[in-house]
Short mmCIF file of N, CA, C and O in Angstrom, two decimals:
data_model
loop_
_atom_site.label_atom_id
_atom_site.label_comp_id
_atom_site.label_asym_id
_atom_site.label_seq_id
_atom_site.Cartn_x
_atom_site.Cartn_y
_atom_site.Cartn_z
N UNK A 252 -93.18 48.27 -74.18
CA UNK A 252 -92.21 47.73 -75.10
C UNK A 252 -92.93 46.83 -76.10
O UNK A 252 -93.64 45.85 -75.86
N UNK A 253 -92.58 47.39 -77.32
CA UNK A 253 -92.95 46.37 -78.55
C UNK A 253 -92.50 45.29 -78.81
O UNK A 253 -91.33 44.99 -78.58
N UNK A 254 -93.48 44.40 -79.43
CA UNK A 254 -92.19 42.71 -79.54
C UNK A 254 -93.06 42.50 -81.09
O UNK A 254 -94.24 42.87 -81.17
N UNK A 255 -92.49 42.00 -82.00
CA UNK A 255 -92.97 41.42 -82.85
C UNK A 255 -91.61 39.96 -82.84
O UNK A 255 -90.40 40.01 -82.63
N UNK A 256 -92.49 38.82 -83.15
CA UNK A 256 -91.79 37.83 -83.26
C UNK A 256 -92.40 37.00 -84.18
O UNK A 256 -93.61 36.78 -84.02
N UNK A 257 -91.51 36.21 -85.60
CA UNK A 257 -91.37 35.64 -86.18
C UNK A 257 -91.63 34.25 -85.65
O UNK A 257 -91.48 33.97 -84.46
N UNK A 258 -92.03 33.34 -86.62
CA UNK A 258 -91.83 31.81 -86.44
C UNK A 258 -92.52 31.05 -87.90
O UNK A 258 -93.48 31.51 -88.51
N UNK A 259 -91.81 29.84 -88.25
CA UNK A 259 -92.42 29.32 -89.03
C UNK A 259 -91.42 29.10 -90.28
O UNK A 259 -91.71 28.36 -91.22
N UNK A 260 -90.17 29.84 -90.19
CA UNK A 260 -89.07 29.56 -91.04
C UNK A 260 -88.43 28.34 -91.22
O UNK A 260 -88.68 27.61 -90.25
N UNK A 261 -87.71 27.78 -92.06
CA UNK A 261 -86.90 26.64 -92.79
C UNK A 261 -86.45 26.59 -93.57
O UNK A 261 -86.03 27.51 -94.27
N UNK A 262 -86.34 24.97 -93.78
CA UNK A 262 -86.22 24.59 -94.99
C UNK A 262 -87.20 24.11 -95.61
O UNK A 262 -87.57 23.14 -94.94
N UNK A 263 -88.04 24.24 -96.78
CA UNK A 263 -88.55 23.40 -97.67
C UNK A 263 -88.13 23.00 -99.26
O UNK A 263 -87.11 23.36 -99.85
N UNK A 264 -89.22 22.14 -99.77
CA UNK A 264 -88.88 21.84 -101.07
C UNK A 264 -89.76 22.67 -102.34
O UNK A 264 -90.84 23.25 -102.24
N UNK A 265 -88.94 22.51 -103.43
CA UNK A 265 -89.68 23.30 -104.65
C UNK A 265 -91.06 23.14 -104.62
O UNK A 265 -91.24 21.95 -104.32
N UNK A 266 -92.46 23.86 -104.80
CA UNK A 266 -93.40 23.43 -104.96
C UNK A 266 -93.83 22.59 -103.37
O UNK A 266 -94.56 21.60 -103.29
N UNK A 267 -93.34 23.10 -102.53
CA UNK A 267 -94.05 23.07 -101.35
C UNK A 267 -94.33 24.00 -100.36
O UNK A 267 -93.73 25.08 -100.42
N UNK A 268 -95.19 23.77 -99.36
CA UNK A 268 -95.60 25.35 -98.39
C UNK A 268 -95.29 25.20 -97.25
O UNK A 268 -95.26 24.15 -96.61
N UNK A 269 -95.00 26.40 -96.86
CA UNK A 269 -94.61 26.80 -95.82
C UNK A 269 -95.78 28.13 -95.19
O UNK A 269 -96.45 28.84 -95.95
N UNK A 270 -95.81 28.23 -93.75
CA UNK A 270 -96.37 29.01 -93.13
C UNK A 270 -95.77 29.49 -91.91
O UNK A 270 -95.24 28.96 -90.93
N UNK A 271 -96.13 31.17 -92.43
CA UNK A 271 -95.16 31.86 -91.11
C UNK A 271 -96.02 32.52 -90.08
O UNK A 271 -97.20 32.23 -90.28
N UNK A 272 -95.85 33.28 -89.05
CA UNK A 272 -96.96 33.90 -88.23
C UNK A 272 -95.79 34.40 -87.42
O UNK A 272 -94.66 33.91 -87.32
N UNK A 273 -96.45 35.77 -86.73
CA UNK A 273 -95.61 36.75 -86.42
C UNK A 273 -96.97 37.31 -85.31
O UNK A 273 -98.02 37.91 -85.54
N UNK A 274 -96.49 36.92 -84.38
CA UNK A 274 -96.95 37.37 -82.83
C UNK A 274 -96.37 39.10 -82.50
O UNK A 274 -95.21 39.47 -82.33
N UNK A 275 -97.44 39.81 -82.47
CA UNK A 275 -97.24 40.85 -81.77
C UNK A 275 -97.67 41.71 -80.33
O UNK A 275 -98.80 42.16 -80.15
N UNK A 276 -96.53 41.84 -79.35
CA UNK A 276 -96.92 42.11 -78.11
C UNK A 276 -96.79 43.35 -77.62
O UNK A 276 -95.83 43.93 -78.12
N UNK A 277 -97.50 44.07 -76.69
CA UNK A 277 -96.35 45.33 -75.68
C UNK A 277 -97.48 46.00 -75.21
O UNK A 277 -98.65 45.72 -74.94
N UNK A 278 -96.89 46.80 -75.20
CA UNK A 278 -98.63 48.16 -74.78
C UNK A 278 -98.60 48.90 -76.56
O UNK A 278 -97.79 49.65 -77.10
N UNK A 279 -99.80 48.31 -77.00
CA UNK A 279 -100.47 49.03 -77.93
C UNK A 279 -101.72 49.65 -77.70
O UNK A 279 -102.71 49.18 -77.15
N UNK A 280 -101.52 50.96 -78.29
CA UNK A 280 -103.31 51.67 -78.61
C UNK A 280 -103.79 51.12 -79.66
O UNK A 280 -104.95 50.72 -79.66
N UNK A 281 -102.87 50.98 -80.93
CA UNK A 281 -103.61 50.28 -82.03
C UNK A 281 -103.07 50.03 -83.02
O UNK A 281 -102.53 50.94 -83.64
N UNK A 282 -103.06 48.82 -83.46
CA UNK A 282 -102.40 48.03 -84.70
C UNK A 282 -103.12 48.72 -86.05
O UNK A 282 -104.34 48.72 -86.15
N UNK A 283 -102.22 49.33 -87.10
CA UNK A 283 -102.66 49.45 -88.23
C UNK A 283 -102.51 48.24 -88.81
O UNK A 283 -102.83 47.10 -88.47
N UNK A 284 -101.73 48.90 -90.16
CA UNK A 284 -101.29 48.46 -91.53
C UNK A 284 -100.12 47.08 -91.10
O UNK A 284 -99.03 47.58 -90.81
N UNK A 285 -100.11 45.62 -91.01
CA UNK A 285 -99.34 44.80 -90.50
C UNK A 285 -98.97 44.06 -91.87
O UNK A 285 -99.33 44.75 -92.83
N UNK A 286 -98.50 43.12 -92.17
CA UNK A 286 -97.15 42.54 -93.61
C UNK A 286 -95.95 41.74 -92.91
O UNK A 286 -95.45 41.47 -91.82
N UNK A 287 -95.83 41.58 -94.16
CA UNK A 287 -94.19 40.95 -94.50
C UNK A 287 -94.10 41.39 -95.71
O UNK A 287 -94.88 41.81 -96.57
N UNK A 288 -92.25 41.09 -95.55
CA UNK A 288 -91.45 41.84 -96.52
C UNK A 288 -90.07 40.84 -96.82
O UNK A 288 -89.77 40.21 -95.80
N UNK A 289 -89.69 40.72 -97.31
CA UNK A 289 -88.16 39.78 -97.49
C UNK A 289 -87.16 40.42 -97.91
O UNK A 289 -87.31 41.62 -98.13
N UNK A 290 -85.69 39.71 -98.16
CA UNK A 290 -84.63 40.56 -97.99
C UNK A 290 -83.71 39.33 -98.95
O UNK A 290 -83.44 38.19 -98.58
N UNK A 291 -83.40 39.88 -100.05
CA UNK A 291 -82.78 38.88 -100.64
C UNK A 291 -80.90 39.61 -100.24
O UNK A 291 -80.53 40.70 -99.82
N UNK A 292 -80.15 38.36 -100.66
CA UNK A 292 -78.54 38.81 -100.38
C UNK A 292 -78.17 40.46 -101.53
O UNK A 292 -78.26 40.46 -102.76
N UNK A 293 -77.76 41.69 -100.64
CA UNK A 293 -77.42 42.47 -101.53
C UNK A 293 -78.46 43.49 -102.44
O UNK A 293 -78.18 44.19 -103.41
N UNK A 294 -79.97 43.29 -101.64
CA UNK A 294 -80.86 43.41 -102.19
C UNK A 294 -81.89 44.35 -101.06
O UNK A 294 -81.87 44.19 -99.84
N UNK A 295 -82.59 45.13 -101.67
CA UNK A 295 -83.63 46.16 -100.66
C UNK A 295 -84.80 45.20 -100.69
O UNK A 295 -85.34 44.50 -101.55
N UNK A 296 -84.98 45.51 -99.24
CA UNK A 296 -86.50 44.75 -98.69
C UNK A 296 -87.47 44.91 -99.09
O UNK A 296 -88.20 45.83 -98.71
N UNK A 297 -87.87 43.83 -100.26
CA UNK A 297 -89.41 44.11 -100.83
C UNK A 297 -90.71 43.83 -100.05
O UNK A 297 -90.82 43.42 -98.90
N UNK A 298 -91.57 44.11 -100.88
CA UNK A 298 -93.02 43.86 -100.32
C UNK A 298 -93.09 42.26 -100.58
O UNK A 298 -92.34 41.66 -101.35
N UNK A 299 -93.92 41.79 -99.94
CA UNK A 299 -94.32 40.53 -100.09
C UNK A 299 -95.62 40.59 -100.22
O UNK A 299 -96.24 40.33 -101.24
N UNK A 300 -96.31 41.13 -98.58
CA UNK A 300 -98.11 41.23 -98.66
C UNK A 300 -98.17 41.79 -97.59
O UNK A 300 -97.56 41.39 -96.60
N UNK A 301 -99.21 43.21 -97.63
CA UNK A 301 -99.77 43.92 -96.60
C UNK A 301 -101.46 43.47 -96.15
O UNK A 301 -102.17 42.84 -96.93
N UNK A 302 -101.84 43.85 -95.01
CA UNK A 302 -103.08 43.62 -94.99
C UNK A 302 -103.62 44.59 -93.69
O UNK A 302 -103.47 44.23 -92.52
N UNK A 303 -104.04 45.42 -93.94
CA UNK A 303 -104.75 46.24 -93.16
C UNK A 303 -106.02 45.95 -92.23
O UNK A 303 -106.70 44.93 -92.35
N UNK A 304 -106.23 46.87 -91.36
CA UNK A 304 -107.75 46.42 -90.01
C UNK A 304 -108.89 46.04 -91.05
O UNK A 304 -109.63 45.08 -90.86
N UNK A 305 -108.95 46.62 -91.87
CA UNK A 305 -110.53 46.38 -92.75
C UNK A 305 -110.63 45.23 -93.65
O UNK A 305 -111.65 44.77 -94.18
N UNK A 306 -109.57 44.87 -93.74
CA UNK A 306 -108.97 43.70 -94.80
C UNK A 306 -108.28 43.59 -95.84
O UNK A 306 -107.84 42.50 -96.21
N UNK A 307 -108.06 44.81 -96.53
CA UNK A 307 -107.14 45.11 -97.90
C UNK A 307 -106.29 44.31 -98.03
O UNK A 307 -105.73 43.99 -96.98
N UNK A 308 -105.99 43.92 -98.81
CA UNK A 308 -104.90 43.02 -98.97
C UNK A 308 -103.84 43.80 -99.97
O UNK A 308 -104.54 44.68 -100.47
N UNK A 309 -102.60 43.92 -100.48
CA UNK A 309 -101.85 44.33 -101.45
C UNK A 309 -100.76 43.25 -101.85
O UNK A 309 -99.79 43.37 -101.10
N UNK A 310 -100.61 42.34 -102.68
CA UNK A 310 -98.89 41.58 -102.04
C UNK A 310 -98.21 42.00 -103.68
O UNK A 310 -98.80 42.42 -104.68
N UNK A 311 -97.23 41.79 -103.51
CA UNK A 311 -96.00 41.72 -104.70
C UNK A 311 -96.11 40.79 -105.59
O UNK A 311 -96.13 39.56 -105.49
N UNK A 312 -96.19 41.48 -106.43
CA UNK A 312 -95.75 40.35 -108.21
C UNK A 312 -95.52 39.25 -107.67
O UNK A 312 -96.21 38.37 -107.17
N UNK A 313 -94.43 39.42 -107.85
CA UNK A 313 -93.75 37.87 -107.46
C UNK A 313 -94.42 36.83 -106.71
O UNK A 313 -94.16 35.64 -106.91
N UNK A 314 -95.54 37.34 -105.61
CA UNK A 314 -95.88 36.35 -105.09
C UNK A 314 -97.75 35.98 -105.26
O UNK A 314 -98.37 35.10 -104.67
N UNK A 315 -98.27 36.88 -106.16
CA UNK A 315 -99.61 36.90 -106.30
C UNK A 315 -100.06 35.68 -106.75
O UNK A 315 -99.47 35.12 -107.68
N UNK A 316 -101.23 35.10 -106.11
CA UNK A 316 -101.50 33.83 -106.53
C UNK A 316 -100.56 32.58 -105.55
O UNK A 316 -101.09 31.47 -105.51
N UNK A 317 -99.51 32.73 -104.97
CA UNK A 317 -99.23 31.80 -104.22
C UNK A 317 -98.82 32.04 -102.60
O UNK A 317 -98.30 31.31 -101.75
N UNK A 318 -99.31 33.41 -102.61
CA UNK A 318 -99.08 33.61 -100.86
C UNK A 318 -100.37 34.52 -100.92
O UNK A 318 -100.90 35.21 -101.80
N UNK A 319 -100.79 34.08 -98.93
CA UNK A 319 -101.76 34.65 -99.03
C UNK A 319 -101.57 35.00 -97.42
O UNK A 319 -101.11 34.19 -96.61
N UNK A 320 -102.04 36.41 -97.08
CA UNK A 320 -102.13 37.07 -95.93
C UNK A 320 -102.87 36.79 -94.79
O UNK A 320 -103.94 36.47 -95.29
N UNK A 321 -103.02 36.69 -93.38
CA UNK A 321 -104.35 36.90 -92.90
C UNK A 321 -103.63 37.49 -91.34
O UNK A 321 -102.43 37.73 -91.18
N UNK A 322 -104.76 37.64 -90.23
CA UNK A 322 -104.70 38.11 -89.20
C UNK A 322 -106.34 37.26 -88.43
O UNK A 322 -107.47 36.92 -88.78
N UNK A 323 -105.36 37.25 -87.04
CA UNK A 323 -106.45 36.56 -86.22
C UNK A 323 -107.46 37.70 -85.56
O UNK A 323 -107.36 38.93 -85.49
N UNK A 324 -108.42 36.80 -85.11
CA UNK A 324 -109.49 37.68 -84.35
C UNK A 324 -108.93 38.61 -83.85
O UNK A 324 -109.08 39.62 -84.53
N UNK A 325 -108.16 38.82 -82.66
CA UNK A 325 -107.35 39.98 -82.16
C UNK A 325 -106.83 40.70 -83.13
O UNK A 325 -106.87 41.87 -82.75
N UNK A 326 -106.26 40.60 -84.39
CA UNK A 326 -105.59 40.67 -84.88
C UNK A 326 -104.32 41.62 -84.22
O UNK A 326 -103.90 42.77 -84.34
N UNK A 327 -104.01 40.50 -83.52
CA UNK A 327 -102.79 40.65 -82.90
C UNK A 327 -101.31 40.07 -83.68
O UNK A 327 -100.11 40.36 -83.68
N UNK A 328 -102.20 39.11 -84.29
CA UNK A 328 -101.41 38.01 -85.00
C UNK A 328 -101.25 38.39 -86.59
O UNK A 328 -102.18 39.08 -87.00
N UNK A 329 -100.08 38.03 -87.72
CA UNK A 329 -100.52 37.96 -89.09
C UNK A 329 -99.68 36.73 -89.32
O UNK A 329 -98.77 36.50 -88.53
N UNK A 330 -99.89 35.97 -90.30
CA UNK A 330 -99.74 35.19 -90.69
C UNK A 330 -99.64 35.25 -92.11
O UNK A 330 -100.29 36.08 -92.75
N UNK A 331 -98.58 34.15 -92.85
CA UNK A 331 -98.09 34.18 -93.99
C UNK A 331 -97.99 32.71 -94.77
O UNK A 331 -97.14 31.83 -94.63
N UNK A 332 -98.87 32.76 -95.42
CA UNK A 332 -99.32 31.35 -96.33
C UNK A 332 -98.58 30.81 -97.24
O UNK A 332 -99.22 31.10 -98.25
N UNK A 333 -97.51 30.12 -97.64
CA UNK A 333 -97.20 30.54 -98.42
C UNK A 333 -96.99 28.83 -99.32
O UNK A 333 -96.48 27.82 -98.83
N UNK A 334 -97.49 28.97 -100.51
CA UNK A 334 -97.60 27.84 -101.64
C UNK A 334 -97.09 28.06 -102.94
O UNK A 334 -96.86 29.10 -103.55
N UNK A 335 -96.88 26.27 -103.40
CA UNK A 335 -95.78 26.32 -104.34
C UNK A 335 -94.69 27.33 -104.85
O UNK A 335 -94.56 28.05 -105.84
N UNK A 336 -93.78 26.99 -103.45
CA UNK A 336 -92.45 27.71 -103.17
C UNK A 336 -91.61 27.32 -104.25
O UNK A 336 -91.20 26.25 -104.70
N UNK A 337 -91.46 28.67 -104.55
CA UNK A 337 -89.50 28.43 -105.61
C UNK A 337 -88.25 28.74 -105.03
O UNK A 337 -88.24 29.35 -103.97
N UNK A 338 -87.22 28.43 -105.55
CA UNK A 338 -85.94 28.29 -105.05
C UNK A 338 -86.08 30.17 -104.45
O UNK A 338 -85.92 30.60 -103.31
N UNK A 339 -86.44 31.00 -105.83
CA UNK A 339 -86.47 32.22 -106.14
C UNK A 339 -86.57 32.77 -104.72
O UNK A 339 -86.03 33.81 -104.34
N UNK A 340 -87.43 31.86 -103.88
CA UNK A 340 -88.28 32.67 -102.67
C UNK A 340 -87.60 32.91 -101.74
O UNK A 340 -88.04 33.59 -100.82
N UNK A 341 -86.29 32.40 -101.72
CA UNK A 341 -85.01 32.02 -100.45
C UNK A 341 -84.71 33.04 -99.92
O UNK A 341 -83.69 33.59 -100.33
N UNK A 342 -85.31 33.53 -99.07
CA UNK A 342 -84.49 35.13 -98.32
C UNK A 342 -85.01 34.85 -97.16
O UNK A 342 -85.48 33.77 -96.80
N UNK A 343 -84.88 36.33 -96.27
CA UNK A 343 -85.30 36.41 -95.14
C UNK A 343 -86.25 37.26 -95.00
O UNK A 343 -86.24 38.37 -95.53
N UNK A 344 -87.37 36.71 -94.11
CA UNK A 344 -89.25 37.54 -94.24
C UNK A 344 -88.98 37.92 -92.89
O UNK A 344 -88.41 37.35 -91.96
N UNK A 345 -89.67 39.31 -93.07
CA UNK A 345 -89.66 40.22 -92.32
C UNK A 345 -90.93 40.18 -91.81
O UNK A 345 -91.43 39.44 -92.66
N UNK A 346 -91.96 40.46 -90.93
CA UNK A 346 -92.57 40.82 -89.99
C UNK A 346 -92.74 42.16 -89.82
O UNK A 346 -92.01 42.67 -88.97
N UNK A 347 -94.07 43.38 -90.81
CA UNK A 347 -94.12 44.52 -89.81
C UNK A 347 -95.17 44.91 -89.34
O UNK A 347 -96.26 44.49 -89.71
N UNK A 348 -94.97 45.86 -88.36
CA UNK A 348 -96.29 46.16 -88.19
C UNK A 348 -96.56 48.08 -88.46
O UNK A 348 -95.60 48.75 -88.86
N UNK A 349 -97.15 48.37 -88.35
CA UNK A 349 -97.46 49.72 -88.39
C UNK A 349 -98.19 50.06 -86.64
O UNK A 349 -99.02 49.18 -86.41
N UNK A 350 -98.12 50.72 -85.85
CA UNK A 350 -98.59 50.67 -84.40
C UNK A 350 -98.25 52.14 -83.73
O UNK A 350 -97.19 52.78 -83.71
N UNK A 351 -99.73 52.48 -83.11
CA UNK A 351 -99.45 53.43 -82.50
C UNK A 351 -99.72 53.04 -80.96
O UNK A 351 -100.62 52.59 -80.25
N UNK A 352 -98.44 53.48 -80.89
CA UNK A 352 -98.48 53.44 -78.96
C UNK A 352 -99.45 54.36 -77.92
O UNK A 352 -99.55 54.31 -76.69
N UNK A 353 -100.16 55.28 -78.97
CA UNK A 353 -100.93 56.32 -77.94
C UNK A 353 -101.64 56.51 -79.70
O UNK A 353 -101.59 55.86 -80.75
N UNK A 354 -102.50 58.24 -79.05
CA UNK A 354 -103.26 58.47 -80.45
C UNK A 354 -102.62 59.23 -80.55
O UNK A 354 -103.42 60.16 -80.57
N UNK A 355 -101.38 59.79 -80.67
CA UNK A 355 -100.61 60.87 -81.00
C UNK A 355 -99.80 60.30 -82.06
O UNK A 355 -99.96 61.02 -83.05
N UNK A 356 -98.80 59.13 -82.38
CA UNK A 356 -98.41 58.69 -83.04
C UNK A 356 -98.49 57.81 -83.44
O UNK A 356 -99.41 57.11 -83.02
N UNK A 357 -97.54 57.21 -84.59
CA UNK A 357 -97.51 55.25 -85.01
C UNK A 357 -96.34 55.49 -85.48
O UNK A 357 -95.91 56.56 -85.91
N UNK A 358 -95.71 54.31 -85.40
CA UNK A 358 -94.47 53.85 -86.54
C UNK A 358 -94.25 52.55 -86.74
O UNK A 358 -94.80 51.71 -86.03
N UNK A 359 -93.38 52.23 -87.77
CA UNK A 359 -93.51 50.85 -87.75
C UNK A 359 -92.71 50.26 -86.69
O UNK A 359 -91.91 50.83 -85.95
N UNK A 360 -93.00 49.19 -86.72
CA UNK A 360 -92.10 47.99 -86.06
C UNK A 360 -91.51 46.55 -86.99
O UNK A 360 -91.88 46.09 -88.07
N UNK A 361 -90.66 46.22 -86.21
CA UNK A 361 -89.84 45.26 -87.59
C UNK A 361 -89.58 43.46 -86.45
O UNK A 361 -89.16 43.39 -85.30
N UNK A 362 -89.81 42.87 -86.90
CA UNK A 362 -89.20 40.99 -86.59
C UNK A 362 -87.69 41.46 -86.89
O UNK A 362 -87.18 42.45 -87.41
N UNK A 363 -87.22 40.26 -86.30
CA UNK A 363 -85.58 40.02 -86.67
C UNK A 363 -85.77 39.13 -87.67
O UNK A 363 -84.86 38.30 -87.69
N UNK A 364 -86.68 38.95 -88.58
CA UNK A 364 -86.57 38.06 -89.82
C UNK A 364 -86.69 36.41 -89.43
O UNK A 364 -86.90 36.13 -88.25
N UNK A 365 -86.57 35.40 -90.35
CA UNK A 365 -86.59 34.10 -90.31
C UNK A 365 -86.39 34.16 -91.60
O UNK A 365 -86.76 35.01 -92.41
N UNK A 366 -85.40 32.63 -91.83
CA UNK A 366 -84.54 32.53 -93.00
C UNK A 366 -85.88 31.36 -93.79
O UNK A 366 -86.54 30.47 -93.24
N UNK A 367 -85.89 31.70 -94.85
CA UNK A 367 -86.68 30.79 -95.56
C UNK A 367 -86.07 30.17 -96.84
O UNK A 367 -85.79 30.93 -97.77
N UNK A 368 -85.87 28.90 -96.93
CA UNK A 368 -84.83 28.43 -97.79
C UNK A 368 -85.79 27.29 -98.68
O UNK A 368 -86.33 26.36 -98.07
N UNK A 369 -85.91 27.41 -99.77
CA UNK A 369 -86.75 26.33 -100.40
C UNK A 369 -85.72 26.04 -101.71
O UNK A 369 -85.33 26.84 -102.57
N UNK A 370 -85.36 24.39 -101.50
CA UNK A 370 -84.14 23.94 -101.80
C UNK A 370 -84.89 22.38 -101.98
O UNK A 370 -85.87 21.80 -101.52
N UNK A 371 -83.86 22.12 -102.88
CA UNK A 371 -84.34 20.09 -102.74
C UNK A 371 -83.16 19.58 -102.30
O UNK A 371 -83.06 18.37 -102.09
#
């Protein structure tokens, strides 16, 4: 059984940071392609920032230059950097991973989100 879990959500203020990290557990053969993604009200889940085993990084307009990706040694873990927050940024970040349970397949996997609210 897969687990991806979120943490690191709130409240903050305009022009301040926040950091998220998203623990992933279960029986894996192997973690690909891992990210976040957000979900504004009424709105399809964009990209935020991917980051792959080798290091690639990709993130979204919107956030280039003030969020930044990473993954721990295991990279079991990814983590989500995120500086001089705008109101704009207020949704809910998603957590995915890409994972194959054997070498036969992969699919993604998804967090139940964390609300991120940057408000004064």
């Amino acid at each position: 059984q897969v687990q991806l879990v979120e943490s690191g959500g709130g409240l903050v203020q305009p022009g301040g940071s926040l950091n998220l990290s998203c623990e992933v557990s279960g029986s894996i053969f192997r973690l690909n392609v891992m990210g976040w993604y957000r979900q504004f009200p009424g709105k399809e889940r964009e990209l935020v920032a991917t980051l792959t085993r080798g290091g690639r990084t990709n993130y979204g307009d919107s956030v280039k230059g003030r969020f930044t990706i990473s993954r721990d040694n295991a990279k079991t873990t990814v983590s989500l950097q995120m500086n001089s927050l705008k109101p704009e940024d207020t949704a809910v970040y998603y957590c995915n991973a890409n994972i194959q349970r054997n070498y036969y397949s992969a699919m993604d996997y998804w967090g139940k989100g964390t609300l991120v609210t940057v408000s004064s």
